[in-house]
Tab-separated table of C-alpha atoms and ligand atoms in Angstrom:
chain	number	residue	atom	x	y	z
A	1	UNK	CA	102.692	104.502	114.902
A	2	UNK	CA	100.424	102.758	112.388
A	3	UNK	CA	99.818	104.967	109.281
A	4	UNK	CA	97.151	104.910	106.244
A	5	UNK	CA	98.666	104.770	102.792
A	6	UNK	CA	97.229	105.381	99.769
A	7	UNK	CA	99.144	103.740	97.091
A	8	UNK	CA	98.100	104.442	92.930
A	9	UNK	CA	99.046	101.414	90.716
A	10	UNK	CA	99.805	98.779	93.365
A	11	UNK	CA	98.542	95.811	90.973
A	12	UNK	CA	101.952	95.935	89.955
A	13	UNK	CA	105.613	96.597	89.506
A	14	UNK	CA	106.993	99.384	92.014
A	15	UNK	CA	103.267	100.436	93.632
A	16	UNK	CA	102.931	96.178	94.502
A	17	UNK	CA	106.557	96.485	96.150
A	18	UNK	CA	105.232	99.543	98.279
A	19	UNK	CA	102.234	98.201	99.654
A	20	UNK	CA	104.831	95.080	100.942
A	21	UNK	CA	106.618	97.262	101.909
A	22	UNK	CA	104.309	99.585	104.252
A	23	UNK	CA	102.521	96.139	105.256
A	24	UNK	CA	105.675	95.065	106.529
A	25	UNK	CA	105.736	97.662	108.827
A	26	UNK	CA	102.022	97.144	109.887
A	27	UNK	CA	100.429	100.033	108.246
A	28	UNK	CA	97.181	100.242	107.064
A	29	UNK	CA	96.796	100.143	103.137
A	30	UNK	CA	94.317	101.947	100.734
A	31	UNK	CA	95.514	99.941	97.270
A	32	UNK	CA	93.958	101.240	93.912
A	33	UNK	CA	94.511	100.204	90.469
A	34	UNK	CA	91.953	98.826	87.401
A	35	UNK	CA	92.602	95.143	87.753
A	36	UNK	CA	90.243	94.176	90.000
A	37	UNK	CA	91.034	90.347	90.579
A	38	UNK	CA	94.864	91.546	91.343
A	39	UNK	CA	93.571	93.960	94.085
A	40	UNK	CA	91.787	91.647	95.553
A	41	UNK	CA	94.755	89.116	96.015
A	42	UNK	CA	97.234	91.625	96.843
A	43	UNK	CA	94.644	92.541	99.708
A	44	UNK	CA	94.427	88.910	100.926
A	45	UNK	CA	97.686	88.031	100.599
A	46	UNK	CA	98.844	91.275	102.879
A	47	UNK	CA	96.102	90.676	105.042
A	48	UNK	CA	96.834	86.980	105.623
A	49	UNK	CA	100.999	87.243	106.191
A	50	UNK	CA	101.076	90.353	108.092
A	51	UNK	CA	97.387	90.794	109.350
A	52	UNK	CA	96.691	94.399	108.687
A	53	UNK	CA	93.649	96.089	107.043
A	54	UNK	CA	93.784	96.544	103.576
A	55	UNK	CA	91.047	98.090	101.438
A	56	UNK	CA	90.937	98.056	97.807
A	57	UNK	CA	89.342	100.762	95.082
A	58	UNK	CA	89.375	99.933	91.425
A	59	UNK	CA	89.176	102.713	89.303
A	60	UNK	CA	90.909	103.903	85.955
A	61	UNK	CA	92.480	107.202	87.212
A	62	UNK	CA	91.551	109.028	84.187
A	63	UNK	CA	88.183	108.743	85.026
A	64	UNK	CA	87.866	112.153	87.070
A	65	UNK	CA	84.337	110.997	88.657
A	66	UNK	CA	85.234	107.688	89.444
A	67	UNK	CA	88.032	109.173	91.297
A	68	UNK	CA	86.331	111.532	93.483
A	69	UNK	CA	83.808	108.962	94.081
A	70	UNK	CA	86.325	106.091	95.235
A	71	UNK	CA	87.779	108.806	97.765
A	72	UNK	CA	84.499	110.232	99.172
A	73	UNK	CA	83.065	106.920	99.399
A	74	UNK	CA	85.894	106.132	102.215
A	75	UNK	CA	84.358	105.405	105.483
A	76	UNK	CA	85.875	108.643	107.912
A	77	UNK	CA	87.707	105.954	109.244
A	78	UNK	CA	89.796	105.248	106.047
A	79	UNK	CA	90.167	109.018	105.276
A	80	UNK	CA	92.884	109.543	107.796
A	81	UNK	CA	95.318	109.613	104.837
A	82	UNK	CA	98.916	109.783	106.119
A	83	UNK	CA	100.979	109.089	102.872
A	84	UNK	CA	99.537	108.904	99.318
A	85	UNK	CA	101.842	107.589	96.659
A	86	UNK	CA	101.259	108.742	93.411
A	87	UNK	CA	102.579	105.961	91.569
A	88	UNK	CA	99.874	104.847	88.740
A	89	UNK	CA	101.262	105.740	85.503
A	90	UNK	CA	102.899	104.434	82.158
A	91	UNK	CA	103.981	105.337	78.725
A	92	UNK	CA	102.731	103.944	75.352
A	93	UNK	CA	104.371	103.510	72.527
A	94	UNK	CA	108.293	105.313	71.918
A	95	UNK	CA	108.356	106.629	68.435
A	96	UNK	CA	109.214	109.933	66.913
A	97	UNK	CA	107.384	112.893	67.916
A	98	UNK	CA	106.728	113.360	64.498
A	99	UNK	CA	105.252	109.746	64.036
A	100	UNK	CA	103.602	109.457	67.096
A	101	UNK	CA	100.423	107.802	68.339
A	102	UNK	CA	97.796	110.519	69.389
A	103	UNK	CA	96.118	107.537	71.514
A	104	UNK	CA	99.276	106.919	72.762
A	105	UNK	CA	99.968	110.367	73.618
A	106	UNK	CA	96.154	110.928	75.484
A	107	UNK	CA	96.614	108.037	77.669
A	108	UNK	CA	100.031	109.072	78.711
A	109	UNK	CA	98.680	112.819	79.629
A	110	UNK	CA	95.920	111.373	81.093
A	111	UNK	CA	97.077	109.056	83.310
A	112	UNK	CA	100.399	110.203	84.272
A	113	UNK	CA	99.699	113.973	84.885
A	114	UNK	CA	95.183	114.243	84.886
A	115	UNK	CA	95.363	111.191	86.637
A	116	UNK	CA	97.951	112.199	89.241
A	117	UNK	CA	96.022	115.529	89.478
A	118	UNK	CA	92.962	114.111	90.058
A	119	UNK	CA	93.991	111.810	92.722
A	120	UNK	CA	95.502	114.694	95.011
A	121	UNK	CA	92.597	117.097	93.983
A	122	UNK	CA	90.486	114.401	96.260
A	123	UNK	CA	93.020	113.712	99.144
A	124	UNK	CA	94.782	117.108	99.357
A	125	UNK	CA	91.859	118.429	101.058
A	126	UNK	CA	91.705	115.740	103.946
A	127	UNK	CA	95.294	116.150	104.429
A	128	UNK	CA	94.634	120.162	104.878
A	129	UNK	CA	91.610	119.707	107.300
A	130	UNK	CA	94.451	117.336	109.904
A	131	UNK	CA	96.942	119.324	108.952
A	132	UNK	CA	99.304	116.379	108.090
A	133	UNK	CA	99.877	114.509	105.475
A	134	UNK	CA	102.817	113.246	102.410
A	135	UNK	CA	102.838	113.170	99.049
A	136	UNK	CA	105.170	111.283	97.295
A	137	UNK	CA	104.723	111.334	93.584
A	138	UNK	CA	106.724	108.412	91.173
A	139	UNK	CA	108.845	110.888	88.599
A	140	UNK	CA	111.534	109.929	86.438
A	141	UNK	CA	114.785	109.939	84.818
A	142	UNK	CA	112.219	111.244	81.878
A	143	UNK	CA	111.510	113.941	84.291
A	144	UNK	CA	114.788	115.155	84.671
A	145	UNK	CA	116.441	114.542	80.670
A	146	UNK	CA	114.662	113.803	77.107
A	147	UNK	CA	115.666	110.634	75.476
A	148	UNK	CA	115.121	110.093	71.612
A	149	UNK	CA	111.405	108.741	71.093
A	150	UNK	CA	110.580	109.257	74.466
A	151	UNK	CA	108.954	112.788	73.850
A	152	UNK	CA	105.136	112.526	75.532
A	153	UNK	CA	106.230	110.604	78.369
A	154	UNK	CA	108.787	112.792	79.153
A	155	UNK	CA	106.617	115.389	79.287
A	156	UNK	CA	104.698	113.740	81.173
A	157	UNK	CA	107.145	113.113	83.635
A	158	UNK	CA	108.473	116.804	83.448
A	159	UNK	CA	105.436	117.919	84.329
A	160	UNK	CA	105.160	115.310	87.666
A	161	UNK	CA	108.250	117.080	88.705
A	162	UNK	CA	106.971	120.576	88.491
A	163	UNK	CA	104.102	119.318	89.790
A	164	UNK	CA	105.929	118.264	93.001
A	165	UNK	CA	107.589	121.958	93.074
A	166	UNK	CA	104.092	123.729	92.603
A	167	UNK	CA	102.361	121.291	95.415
A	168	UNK	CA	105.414	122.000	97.799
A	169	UNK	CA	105.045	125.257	97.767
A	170	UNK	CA	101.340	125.529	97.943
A	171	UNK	CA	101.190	122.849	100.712
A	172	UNK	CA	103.625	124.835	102.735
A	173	UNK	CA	101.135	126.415	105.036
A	174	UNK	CA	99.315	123.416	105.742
A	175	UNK	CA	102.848	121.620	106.702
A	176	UNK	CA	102.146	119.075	104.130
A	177	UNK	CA	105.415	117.009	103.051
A	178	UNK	CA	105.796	116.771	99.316
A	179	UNK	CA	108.729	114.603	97.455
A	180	UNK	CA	109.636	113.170	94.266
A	181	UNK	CA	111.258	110.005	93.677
A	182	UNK	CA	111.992	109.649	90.286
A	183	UNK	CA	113.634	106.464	89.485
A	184	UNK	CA	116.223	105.464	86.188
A	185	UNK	CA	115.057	102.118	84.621
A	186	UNK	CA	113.293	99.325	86.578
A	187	UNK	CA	111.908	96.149	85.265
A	188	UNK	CA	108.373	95.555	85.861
A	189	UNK	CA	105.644	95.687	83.686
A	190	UNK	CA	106.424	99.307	82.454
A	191	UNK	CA	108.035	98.072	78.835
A	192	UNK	CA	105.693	95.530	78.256
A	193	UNK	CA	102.884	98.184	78.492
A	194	UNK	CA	105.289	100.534	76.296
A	195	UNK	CA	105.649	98.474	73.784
A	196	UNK	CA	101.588	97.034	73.875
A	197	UNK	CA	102.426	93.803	74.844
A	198	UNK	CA	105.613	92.895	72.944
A	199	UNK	CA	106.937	91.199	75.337
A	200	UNK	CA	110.509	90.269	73.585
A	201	UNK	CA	110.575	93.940	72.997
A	202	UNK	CA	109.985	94.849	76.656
A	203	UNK	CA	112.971	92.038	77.721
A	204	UNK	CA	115.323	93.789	75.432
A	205	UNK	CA	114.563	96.829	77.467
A	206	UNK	CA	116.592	94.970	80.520
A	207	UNK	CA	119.375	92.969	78.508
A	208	UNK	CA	122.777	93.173	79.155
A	209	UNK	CA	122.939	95.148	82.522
A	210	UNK	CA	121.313	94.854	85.750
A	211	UNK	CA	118.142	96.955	86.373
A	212	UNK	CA	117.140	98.445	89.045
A	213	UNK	CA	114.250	96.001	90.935
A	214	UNK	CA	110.704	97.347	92.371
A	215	UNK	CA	111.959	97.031	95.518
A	216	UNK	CA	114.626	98.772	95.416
A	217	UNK	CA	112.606	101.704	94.711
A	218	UNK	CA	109.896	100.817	97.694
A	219	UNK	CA	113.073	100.542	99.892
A	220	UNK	CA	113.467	104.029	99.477
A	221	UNK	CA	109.745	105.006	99.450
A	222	UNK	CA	109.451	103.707	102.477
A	223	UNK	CA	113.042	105.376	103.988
A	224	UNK	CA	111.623	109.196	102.797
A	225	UNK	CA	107.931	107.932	104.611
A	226	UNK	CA	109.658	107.223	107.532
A	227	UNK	CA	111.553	110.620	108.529
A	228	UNK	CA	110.775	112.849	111.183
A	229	UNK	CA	108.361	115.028	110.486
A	230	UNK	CA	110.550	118.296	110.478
A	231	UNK	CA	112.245	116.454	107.346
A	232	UNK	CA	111.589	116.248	104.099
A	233	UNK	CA	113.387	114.475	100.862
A	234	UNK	CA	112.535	117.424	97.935
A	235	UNK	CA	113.989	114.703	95.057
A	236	UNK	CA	115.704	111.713	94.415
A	237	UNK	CA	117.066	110.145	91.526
A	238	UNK	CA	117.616	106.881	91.491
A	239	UNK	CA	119.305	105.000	88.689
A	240	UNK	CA	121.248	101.782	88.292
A	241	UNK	CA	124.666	101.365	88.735
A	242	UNK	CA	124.861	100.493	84.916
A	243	UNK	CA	123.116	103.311	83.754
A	244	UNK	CA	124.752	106.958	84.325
A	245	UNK	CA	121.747	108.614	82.337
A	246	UNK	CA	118.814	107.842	80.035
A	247	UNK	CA	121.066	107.226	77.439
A	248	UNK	CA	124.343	105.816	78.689
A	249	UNK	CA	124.240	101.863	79.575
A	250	UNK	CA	127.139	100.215	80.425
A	251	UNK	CA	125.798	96.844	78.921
A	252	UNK	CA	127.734	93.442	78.458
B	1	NDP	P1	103.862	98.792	86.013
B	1	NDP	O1	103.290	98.769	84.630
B	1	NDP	O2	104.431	97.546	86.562
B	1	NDP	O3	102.773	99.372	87.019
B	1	NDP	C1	101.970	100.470	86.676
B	1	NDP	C2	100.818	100.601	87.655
B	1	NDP	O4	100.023	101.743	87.273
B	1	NDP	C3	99.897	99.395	87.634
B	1	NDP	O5	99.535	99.041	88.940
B	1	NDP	C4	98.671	99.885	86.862
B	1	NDP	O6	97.493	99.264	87.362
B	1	NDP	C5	98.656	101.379	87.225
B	1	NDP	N1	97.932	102.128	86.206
B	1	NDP	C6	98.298	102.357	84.927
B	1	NDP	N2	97.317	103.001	84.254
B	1	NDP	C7	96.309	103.190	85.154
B	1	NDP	C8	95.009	103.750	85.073
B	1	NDP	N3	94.553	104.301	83.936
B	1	NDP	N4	94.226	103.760	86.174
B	1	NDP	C9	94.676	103.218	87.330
B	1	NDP	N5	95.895	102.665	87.472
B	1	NDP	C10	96.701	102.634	86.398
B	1	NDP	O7	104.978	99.941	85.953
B	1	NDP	P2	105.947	100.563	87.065
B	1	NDP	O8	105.770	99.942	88.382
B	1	NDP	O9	107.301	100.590	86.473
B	1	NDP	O10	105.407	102.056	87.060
B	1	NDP	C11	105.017	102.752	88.215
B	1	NDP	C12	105.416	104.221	88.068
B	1	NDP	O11	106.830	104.316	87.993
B	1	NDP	C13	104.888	104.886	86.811
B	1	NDP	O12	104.449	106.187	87.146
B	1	NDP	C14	106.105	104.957	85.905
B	1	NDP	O13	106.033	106.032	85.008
B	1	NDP	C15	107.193	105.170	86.932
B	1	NDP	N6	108.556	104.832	86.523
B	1	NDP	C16	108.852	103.578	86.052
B	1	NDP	C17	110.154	103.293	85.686
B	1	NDP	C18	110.538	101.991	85.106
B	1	NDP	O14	111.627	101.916	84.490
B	1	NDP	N7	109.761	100.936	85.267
B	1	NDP	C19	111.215	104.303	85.842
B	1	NDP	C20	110.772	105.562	86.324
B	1	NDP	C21	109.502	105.799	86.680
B	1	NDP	P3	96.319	98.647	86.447
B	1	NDP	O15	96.939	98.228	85.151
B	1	NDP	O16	95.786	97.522	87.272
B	1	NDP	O17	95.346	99.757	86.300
B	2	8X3	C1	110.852	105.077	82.987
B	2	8X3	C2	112.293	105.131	82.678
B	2	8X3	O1	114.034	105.738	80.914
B	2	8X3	O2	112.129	104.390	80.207
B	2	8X3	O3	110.386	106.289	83.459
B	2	8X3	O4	111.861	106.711	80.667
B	2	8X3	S1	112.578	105.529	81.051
């Protein structure tokens, strides 16, 4: 059966792999992000090589009002929300707590846990009224362990995964699924935007071992958005072969 996705941060990285993904299977795709121009080529190529609908809202997901607004402006025929993956999110900067970037530290809090809040604030409701729905938030290996420098964004991501717990359980009566996947390191944009743009920075990031890939991620998005719906995946953790925890590589 044909499903409605909402997927946060598909411009890129592992929300771009999940929209393939869930096009693949001829789903219908709600794509949101800030970069306009990307949306809007994401949308046509989807729409031209597997010929589904795709609609596209730009917003910055720290903007609480443009966020309600994308979501009530959906025509009732896009608010049939079956899945929404929370996946918009980065981290800026990695430097002691004691050094750190207050910017750095706002836009992390706001995007990865306001954000994510404000985006289910809007569709939990439409979920509750057809008494269906999934939520599938992007955690971490950040969420689960704190790595030297990593201190606001793995807050961040701590907070995603008790998130998760506290929507479970209030979702339970409405028979809404809720699951984390929170995923050890992947390369796609995330280090460049870590590291503002220092690109030979972010590469360093994936030297010496092999990563894990967007896809592989949306691979397994796509397995826990496919279950029955008497089953639910709580967590998963997902980390490379090469990389046993945040802080153990085996690296060339
Ligand atoms: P990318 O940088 O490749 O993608 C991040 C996505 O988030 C982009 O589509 C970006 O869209 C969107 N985004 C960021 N800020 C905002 C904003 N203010 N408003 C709207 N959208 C925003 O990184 P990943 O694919 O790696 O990251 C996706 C998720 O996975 C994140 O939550 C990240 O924390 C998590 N994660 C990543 C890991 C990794 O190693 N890469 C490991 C574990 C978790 P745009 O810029 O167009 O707004
Ligand atoms: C991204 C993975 O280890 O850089 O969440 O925090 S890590």
């Amino acid at each position: 059966m044909t499903k409605t996705i909402l997927i946060s941060g598909a411009t890129s990285g592992i929300g771009r792999s999940c929209a393939e993904y869930f096009a693949r299977n001829r789903d219908r795709l709600i794509i949101t992000g800030r970069r306009e121009e990307r949306l809007k080529q994401i949308k046509n190529e989807l729409t031209e090589k597997y010929g589904i609908e795709v609609l596209y809202l730009a917003f910055d997901i720290r903007d609480k009002n443009a966020v309600k607004n994308a979501i009530e402006s959906l025509l009732n025929e896009w608010k049939n929300i079956d899945v929404l993956i929370n996946n918009a999110g980065l981290a800026s900067g990695l430097n002691t707590i004691q050094d750190g970037d207050i910017d750095d530290w706002e836009k992390m809090i706001d995007t990865n846990v306001k954000g994510l809040l404000y985006l289910s604030r809007a569709v939990m409701p439409l979920m509750i009224e057809r008494k269906k729905g999934h939520i599938i938030n992007i955690g971490s290996i950040a969420g689960k362990e704190v790595y030297p420098n990593g201190n606001v964004y793995c807050a961040t991501k701590h907070a995603v995964d008790a998130l998760t717990k506290a929507m479970r359980v209030d979702l339970l009566p409405h028979m809404i699924k809720v699951s984390q996947i929170a995923p050890g390191a992947v390369e796609t944009e995330f280090s460049i935007v870590r590291f503002h743009g220092d690109k030979s920075k972010a590469d360093a990031i994936y030297n010496g071992y092999k990563p894990l890939t967007p896809n592989d991620i949306a691979d397994v998005v796509f397995y826990v958005a496919s279950l029955p719906d008497h089953v639910n995946i709580n967590d998963m953790l997902i980390m490379p072969t090469a990389q046993a925890s945040s802080g153990h590589f085996n690296k060339e």
